[in-house]
CSV table of C-alpha atoms in Angstrom, one decimal:
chain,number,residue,atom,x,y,z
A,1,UNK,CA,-16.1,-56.0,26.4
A,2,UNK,CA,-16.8,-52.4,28.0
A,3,UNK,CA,-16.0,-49.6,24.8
A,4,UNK,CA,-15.0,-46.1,25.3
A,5,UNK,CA,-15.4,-43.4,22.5
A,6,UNK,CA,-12.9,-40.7,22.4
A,7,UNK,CA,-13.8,-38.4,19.8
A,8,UNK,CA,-10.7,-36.2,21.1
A,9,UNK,CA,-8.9,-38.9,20.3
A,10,UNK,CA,-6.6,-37.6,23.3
A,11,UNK,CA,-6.8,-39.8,25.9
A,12,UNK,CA,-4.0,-42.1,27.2
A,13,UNK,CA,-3.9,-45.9,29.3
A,14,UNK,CA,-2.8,-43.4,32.3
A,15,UNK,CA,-6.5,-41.5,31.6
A,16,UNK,CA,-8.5,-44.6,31.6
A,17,UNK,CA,-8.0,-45.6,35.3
A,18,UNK,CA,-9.3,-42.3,36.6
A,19,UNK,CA,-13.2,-42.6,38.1
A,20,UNK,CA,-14.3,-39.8,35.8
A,21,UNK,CA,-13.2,-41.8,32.9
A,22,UNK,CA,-13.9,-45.3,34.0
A,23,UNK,CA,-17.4,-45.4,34.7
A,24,UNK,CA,-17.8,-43.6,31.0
A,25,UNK,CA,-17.0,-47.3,29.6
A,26,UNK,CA,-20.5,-48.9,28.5
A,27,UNK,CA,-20.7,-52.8,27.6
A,28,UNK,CA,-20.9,-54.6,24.6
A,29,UNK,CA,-23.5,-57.1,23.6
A,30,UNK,CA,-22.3,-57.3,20.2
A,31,UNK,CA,-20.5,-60.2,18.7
A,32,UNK,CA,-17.9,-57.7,16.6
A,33,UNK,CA,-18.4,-53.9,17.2
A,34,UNK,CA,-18.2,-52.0,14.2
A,35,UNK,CA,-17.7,-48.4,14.5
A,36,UNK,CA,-17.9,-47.8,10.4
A,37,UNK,CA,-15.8,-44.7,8.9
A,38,UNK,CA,-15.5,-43.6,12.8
A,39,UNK,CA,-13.1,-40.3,13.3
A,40,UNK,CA,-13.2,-41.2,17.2
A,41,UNK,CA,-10.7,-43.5,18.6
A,42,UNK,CA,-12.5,-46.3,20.2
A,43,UNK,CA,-11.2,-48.2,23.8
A,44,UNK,CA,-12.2,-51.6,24.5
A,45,UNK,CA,-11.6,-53.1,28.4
A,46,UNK,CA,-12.3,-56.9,29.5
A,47,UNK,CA,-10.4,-58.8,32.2
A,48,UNK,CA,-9.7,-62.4,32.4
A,49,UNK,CA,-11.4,-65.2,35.2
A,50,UNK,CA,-9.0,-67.9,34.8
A,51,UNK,CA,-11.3,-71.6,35.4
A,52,UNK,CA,-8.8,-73.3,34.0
A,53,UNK,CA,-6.5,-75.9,35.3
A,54,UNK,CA,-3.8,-76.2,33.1
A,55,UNK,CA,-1.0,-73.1,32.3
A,56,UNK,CA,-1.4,-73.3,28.8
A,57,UNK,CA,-0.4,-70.0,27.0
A,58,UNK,CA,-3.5,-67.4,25.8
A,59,UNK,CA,-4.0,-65.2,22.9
A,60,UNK,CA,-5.8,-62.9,22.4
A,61,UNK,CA,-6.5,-62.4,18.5
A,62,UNK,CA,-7.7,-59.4,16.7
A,63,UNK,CA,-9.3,-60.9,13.5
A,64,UNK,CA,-10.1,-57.5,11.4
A,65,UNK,CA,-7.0,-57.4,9.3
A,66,UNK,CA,-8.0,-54.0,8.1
A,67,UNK,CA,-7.5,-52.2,10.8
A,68,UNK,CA,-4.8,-49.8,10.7
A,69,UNK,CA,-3.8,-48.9,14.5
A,70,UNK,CA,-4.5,-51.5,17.1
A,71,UNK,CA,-2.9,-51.1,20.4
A,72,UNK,CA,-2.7,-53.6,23.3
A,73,UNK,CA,-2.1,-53.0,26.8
A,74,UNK,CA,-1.3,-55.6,29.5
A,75,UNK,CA,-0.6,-55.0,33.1
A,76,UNK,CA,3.4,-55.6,34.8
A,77,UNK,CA,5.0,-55.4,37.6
A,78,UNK,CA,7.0,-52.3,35.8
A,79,UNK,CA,3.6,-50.6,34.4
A,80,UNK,CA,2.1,-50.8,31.2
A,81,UNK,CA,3.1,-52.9,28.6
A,82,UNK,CA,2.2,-51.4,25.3
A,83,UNK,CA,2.4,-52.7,22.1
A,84,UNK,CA,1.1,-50.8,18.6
A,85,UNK,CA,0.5,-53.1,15.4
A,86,UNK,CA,-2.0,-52.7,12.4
A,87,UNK,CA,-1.8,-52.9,8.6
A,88,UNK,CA,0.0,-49.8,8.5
A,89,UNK,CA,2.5,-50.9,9.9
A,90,UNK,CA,5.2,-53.6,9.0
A,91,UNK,CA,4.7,-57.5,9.9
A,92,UNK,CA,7.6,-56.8,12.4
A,93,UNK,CA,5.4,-54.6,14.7
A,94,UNK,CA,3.5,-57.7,15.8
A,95,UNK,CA,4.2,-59.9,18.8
A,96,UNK,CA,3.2,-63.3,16.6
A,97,UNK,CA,4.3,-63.2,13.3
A,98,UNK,CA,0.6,-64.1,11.6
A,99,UNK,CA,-2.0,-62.6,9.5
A,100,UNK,CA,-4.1,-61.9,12.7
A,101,UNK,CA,-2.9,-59.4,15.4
A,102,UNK,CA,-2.0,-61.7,18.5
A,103,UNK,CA,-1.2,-60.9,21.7
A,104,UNK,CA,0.2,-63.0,24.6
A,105,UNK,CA,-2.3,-62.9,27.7
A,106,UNK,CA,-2.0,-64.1,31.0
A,107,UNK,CA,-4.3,-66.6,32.7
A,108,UNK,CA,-3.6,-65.8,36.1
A,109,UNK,CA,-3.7,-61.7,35.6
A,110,UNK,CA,-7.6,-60.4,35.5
A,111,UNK,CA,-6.5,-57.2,34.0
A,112,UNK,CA,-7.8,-55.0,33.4
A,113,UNK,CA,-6.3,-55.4,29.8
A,114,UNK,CA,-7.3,-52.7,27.1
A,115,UNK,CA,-7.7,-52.4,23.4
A,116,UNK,CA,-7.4,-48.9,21.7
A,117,UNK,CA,-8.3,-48.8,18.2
A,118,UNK,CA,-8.4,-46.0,15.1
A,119,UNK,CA,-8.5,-45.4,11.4
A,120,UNK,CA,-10.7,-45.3,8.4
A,121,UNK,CA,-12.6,-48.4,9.0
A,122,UNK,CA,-12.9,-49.8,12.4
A,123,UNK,CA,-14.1,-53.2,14.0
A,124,UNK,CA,-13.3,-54.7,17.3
A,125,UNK,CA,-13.2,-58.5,16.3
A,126,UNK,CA,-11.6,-60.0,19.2
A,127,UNK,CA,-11.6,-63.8,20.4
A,128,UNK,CA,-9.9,-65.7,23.4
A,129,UNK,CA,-7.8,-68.9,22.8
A,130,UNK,CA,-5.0,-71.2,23.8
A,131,UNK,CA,-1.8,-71.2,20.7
A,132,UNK,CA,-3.9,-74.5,19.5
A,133,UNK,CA,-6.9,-73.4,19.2
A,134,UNK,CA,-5.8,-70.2,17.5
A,135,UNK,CA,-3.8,-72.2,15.3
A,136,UNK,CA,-6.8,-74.7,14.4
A,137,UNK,CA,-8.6,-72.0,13.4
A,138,UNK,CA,-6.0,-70.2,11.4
A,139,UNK,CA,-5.4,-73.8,9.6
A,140,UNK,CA,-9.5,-74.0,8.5
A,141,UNK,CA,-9.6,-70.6,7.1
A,142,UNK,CA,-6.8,-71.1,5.6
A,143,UNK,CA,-7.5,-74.2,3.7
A,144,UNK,CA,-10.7,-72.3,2.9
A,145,UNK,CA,-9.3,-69.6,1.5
A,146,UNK,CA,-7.0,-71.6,-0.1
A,147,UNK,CA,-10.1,-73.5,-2.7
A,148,UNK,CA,-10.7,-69.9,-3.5
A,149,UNK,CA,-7.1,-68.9,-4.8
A,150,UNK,CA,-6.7,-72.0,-6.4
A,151,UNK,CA,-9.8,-72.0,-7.9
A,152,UNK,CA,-9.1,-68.7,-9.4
A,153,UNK,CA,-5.2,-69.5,-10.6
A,154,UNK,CA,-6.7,-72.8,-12.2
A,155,UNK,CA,-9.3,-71.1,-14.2
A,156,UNK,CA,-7.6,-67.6,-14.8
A,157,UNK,CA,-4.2,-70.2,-16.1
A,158,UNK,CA,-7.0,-72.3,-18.4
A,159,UNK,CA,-8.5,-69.5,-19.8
A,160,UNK,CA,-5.2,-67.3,-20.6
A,161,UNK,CA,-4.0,-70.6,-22.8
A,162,UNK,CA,-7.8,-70.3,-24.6
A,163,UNK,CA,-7.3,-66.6,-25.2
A,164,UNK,CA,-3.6,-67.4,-27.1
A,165,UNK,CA,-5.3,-70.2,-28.8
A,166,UNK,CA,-8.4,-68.4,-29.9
A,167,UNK,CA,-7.2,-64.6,-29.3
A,168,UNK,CA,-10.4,-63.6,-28.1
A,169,UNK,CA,-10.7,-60.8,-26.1
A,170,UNK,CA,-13.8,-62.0,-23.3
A,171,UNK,CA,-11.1,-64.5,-22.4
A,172,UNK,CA,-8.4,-62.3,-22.0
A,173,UNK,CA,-10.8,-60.0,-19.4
A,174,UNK,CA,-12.0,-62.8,-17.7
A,175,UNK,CA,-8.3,-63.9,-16.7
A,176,UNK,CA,-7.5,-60.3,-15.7
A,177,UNK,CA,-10.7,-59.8,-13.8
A,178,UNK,CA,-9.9,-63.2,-11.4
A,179,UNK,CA,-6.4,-62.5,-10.8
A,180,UNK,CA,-6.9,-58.6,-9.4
A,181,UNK,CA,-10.2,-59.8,-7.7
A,182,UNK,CA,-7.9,-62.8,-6.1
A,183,UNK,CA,-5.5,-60.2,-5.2
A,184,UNK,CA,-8.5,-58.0,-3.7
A,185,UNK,CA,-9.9,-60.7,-1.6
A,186,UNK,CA,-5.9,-61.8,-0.5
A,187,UNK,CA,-5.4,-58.4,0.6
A,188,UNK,CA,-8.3,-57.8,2.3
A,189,UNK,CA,-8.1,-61.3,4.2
A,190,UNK,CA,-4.7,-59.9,5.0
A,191,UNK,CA,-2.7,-62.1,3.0
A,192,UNK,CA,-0.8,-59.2,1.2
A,193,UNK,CA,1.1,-57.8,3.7
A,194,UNK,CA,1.8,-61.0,5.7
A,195,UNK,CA,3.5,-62.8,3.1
A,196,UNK,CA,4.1,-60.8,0.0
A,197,UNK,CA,5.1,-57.4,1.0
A,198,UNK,CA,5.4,-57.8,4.9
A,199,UNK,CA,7.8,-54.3,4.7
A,200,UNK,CA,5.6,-52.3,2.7
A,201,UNK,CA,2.0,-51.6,4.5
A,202,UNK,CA,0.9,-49.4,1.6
A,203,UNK,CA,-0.6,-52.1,0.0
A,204,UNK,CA,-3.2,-52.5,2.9
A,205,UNK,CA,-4.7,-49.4,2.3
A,206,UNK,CA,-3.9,-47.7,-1.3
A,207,UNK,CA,-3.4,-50.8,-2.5
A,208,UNK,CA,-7.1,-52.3,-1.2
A,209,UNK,CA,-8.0,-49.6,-3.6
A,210,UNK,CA,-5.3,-50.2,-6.3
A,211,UNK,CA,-6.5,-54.2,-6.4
A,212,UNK,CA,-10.2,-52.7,-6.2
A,213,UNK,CA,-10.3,-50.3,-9.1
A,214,UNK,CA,-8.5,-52.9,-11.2
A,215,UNK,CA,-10.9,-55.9,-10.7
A,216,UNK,CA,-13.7,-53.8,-11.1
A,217,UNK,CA,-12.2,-52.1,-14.6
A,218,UNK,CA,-11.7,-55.4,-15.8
A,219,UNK,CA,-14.8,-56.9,-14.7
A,220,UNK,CA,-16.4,-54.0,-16.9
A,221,UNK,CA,-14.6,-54.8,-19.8
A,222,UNK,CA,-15.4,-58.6,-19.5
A,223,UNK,CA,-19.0,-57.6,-19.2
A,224,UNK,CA,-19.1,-55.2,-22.7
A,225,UNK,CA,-16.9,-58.2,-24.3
A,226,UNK,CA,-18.6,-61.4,-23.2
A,227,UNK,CA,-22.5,-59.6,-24.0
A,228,UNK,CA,-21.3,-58.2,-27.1
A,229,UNK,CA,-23.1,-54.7,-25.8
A,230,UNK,CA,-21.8,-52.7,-28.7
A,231,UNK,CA,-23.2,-54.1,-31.0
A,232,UNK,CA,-26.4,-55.4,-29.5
A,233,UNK,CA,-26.9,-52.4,-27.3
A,234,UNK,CA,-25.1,-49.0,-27.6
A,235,UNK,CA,-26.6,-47.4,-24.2
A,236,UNK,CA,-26.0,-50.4,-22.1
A,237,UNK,CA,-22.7,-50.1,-24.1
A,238,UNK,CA,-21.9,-46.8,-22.8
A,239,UNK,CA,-22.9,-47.0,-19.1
A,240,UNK,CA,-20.3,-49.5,-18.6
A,241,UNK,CA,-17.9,-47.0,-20.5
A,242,UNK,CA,-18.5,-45.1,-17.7
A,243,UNK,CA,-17.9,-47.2,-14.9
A,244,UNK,CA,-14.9,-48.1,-16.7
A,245,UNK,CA,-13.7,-44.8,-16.9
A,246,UNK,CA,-14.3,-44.3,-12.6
A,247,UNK,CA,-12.6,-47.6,-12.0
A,248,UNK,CA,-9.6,-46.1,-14.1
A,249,UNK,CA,-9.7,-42.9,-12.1
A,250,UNK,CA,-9.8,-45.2,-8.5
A,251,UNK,CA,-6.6,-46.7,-9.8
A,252,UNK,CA,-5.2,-43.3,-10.6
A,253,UNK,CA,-7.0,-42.1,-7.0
A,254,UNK,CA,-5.4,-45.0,-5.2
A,255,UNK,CA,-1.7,-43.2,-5.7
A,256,UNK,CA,-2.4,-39.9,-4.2
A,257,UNK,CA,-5.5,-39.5,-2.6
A,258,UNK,CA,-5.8,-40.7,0.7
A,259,UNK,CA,-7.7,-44.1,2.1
A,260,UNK,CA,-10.6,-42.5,3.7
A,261,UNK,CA,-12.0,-41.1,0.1
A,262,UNK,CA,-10.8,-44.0,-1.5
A,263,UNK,CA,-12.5,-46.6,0.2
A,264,UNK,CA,-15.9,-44.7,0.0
A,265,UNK,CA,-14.9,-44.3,-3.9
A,266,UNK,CA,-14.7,-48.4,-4.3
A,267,UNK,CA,-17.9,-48.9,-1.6
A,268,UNK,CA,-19.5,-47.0,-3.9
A,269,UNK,CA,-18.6,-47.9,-7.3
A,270,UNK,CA,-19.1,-51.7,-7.2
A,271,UNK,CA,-22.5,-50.8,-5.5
A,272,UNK,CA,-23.8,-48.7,-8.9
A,273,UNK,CA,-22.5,-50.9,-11.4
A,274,UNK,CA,-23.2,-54.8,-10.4
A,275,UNK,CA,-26.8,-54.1,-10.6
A,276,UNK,CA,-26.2,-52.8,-14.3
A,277,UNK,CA,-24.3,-55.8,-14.8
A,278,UNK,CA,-27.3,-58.1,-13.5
A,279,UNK,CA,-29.6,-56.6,-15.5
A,280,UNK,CA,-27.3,-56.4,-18.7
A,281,UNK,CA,-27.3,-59.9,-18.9
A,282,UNK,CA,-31.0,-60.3,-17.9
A,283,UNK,CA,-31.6,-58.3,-21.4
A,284,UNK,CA,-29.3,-60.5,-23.1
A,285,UNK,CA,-30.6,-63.4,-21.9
A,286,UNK,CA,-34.5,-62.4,-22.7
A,287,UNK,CA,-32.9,-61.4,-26.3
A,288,UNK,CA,-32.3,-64.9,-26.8
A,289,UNK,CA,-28.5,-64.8,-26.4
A,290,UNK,CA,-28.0,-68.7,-24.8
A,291,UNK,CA,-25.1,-67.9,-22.7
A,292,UNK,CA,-25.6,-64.8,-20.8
A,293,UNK,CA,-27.8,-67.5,-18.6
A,294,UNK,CA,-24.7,-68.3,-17.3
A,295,UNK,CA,-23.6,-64.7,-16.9
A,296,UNK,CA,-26.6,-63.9,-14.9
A,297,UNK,CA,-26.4,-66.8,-12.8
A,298,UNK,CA,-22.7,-66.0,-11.9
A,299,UNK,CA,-23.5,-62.3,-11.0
A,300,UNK,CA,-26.8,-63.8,-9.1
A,301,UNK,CA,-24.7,-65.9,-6.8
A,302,UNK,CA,-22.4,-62.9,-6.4
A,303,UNK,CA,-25.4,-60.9,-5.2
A,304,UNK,CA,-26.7,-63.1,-2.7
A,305,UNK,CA,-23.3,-63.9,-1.4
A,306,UNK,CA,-23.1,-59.8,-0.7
A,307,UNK,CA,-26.6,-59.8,0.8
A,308,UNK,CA,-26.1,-62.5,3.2
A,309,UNK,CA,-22.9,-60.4,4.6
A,310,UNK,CA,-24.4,-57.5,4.7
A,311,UNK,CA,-27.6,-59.3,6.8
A,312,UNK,CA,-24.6,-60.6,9.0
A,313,UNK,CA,-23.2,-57.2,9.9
A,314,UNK,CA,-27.0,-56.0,10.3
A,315,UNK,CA,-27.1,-58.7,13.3
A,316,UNK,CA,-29.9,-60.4,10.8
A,317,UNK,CA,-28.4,-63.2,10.3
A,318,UNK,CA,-25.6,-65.4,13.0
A,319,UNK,CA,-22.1,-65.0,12.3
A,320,UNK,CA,-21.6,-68.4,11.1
A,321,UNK,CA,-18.1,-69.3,9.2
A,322,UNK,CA,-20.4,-70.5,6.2
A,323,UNK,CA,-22.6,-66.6,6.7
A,324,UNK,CA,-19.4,-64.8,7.0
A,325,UNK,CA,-18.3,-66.0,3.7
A,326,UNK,CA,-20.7,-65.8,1.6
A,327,UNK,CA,-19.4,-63.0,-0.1
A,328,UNK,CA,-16.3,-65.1,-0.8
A,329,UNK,CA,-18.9,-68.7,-1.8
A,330,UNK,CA,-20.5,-66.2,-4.4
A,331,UNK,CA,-17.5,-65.3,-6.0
A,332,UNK,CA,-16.0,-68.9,-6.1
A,333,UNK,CA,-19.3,-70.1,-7.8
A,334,UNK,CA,-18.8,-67.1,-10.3
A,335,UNK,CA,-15.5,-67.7,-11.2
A,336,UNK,CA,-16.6,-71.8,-12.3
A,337,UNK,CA,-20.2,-70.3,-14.0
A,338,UNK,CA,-18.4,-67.5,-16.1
A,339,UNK,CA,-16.1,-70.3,-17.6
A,340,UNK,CA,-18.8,-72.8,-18.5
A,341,UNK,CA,-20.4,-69.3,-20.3
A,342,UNK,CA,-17.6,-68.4,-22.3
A,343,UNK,CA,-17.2,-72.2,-23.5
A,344,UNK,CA,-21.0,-72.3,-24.6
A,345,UNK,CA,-20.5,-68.7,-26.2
A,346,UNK,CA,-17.6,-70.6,-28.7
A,347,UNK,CA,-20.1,-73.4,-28.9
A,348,UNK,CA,-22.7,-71.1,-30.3
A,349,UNK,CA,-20.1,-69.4,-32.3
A,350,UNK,CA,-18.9,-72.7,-33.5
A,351,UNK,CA,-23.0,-73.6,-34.1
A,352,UNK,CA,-23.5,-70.7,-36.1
A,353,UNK,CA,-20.4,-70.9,-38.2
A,354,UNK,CA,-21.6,-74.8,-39.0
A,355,UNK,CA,-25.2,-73.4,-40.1
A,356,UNK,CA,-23.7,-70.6,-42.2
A,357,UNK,CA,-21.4,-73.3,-43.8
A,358,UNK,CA,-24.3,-75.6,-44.5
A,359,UNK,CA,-26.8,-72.5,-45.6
A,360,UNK,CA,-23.9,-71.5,-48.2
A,361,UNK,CA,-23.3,-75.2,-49.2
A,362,UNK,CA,-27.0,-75.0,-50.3
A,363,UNK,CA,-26.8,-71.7,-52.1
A,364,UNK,CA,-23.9,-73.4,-54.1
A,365,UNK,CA,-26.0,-76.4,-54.6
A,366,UNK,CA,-29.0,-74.7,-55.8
A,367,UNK,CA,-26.7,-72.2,-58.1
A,368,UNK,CA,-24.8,-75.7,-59.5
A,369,UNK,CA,-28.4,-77.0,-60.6
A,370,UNK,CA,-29.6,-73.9,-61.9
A,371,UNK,CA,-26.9,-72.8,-63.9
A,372,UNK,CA,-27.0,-76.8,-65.5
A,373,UNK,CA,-30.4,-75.9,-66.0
A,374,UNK,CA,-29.7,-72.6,-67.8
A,375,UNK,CA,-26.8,-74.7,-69.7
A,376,UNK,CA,-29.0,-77.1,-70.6
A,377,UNK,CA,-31.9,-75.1,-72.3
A,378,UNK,CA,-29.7,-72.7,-73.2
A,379,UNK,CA,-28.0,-75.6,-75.9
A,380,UNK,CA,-31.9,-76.8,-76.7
A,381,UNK,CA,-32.2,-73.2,-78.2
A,382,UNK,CA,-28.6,-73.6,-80.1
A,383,UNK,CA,-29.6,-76.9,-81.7
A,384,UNK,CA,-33.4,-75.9,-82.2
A,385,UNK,CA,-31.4,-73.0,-84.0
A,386,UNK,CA,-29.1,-75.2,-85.7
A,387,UNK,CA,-32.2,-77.0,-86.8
A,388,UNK,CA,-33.7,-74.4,-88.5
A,389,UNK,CA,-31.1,-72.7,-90.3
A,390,UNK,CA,-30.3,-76.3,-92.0
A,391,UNK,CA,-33.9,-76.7,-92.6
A,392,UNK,CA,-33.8,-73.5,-94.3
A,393,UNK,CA,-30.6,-74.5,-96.6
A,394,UNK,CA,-32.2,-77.7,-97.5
A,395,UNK,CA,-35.9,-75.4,-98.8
């Protein structure tokens, strides 16, 4: 790829073939550009050497599925063929009806072919392939994604039949906190919009901050529930009161302010407050509370899994499939650990019930023998008494 910056953002396909603006191109040596919160619009060019025997049809895939304009221009005989997709704009807009943006190459045209992006938060992760191979790879990630959803419906549908059984309220968060954070991840893997509201793209944006504040809210309240921090710790209590209170205001922010402070606002938030969560359950765990061991392992694997991806986008670590995931991995261990944490939190509950039975068993045990006891010399004094009152009559 050679990329082109227009911070104008006023240049056109008719610009880009002028000397003046061509040479300004300047090429790529990274796997996926990412141009961050950008203002600019950002060109990409590439052209095709076809070494290939066979005719087979090509694709070009755009694989951000944030991205909220990305137009494609091929050559014709006629002139430019343009065509303008992105998540804010209906499933319709695209050439191939999938969650990636696709566009039809061909082999036997070099190009030049061109790739004009903008937004809030723009990549250029682009990949060449024949329909198969595009659809191979759509098939993998889709049965990979598709452990993670189901992972999260089987424990978020186990746990909700706990929490009418037992009515307790770390169960209840726990099933909220899986289901927005499953919707999260769906929208931002572009789920959403491809099959659940493929006419309305204002769940790609405002709603990526909608799913966010929820999942964050709830994950909160899960954390003050499951620790017991109101009890056991009143400050630690009260910081996640206020993190509770900004993920309420990013729901409230995600119906009319715009994107581009909104996704800063739930960068941000998540970033503050998941090391307060670590560490919450670190002091629980040194307090002796048995199953915040599970809590912190959870939340560990959750932090590695965000480390790793940011070492990816540093150009740390390869872009491997198992890399770029990791994020996703550490969530899927957390929703299994959580569980196995809230059923030894019963157990304890359960264990502690069983010794308070037994320690007031013993209490009424010891209070049965004493007050025989009591009975008993209590009716040696009576006939002692008795004893001496007759031996008096009889003098």
């Amino acid at each position: 790829l050679d990329i082109l910056e227009d911070r104008e953002g006023a240049l056109t396909i008719n610009d880009l073939g002028r000397p003046e603006w061509s040479k300004k191109f300047k090429r790529n040596f990274e796997k996926v550009p990412n141009f961050g919160f950008s203002k600019s619009v950002h060109w990409a060019r590439f052209h095709l050497k076809n070494l290939s025997s066979s005719n087979r049809e090509w694709l070009v895939s755009f694989n951000y599925y944030n991205q909220d304009k990305v137009t494609f221009y091929r050559k014709t005989l006629k002139g430019w063929d343009e065509i303008q997709t992105g998540d804010l704009f209906p499933v319709s807009s695209r050439e191939i009806k999938e969650r990636a943006f696709l566009f039809k190459v061909n082999p036997d045209i070099p190009g030049p072919y061109y790739v004009k992006i903008e937004g809030v938060d723009n990549q250029m992760d682009l990949t060449l392939g024949t329909t198969q191979e595009i659809s191979t790879r759509e098939s993998m990630e889709n049965y990979f994604l598709g452990l993670f959803f189901g992972v999260s419906i089987a424990m978020a549908a186990l746990n909700l039949l706990i929490f009418f059984t037992t009515k307790s309220l770390p169960h209840l968060n726990y099933v909220l906190y899986v289901l927005t954070l499953a919707l999260f991840m769906a929208n931002d893997f572009g789920y959403v919009l491809r099959y659940l509201t493929p006419k309305d793209p204002w769940f790609s944006n405002n709603g990526q901050a909608l799913f966010a504040g929820l999942f964050q809210l709830f994950l909160n309240l899960f954390a003050i529930t499951f620790l017991k921090l109101k009890k056991e710790n009143p400050k630690l209590y009260w910081s996640h009161q206020f993190f509770v209170i900004t993920s309420t205001i990013l729901i409230i922010s995600s119906f009319f302010l715009p994107f581009s402070f909104n996704v800063i606002f739930l960068s941000l938030n998540p970033l503050l407050f998941i090391f307060l969560i670590f560490f919450a359950g670190v002091y629980r765990t040194k307090m002796g509370y048995r199953p915040a061991r599970y809590f912190v392992a959870a939340f560990g694997f959750s932090l590695l899994g965000g480390m790793i991806l940011i070492l990816v986008v540093a150009g740390v670590l390869p872009s491997t499939m198992i890399f770029r995931k990791a994020l996703l991995i550490g969530h899927g261990i957390d929703l299994i650990l959580l569980p196995m944490g809230l059923a030894d939190r019963f157990n304890l509950m359960q264990e502690r019930a069983f010794e308070l039975e037994e320690k007031t068993k013993r209490l009424h045990e010891n209070y049965s023998r004493n007050l025989e006891k009591r009975v008993a010399e209590k009716t040696l004094e009576l006939e002692v008494e008795k004893m001496s009152i007759e031996q008096m009559m009889d003098h």
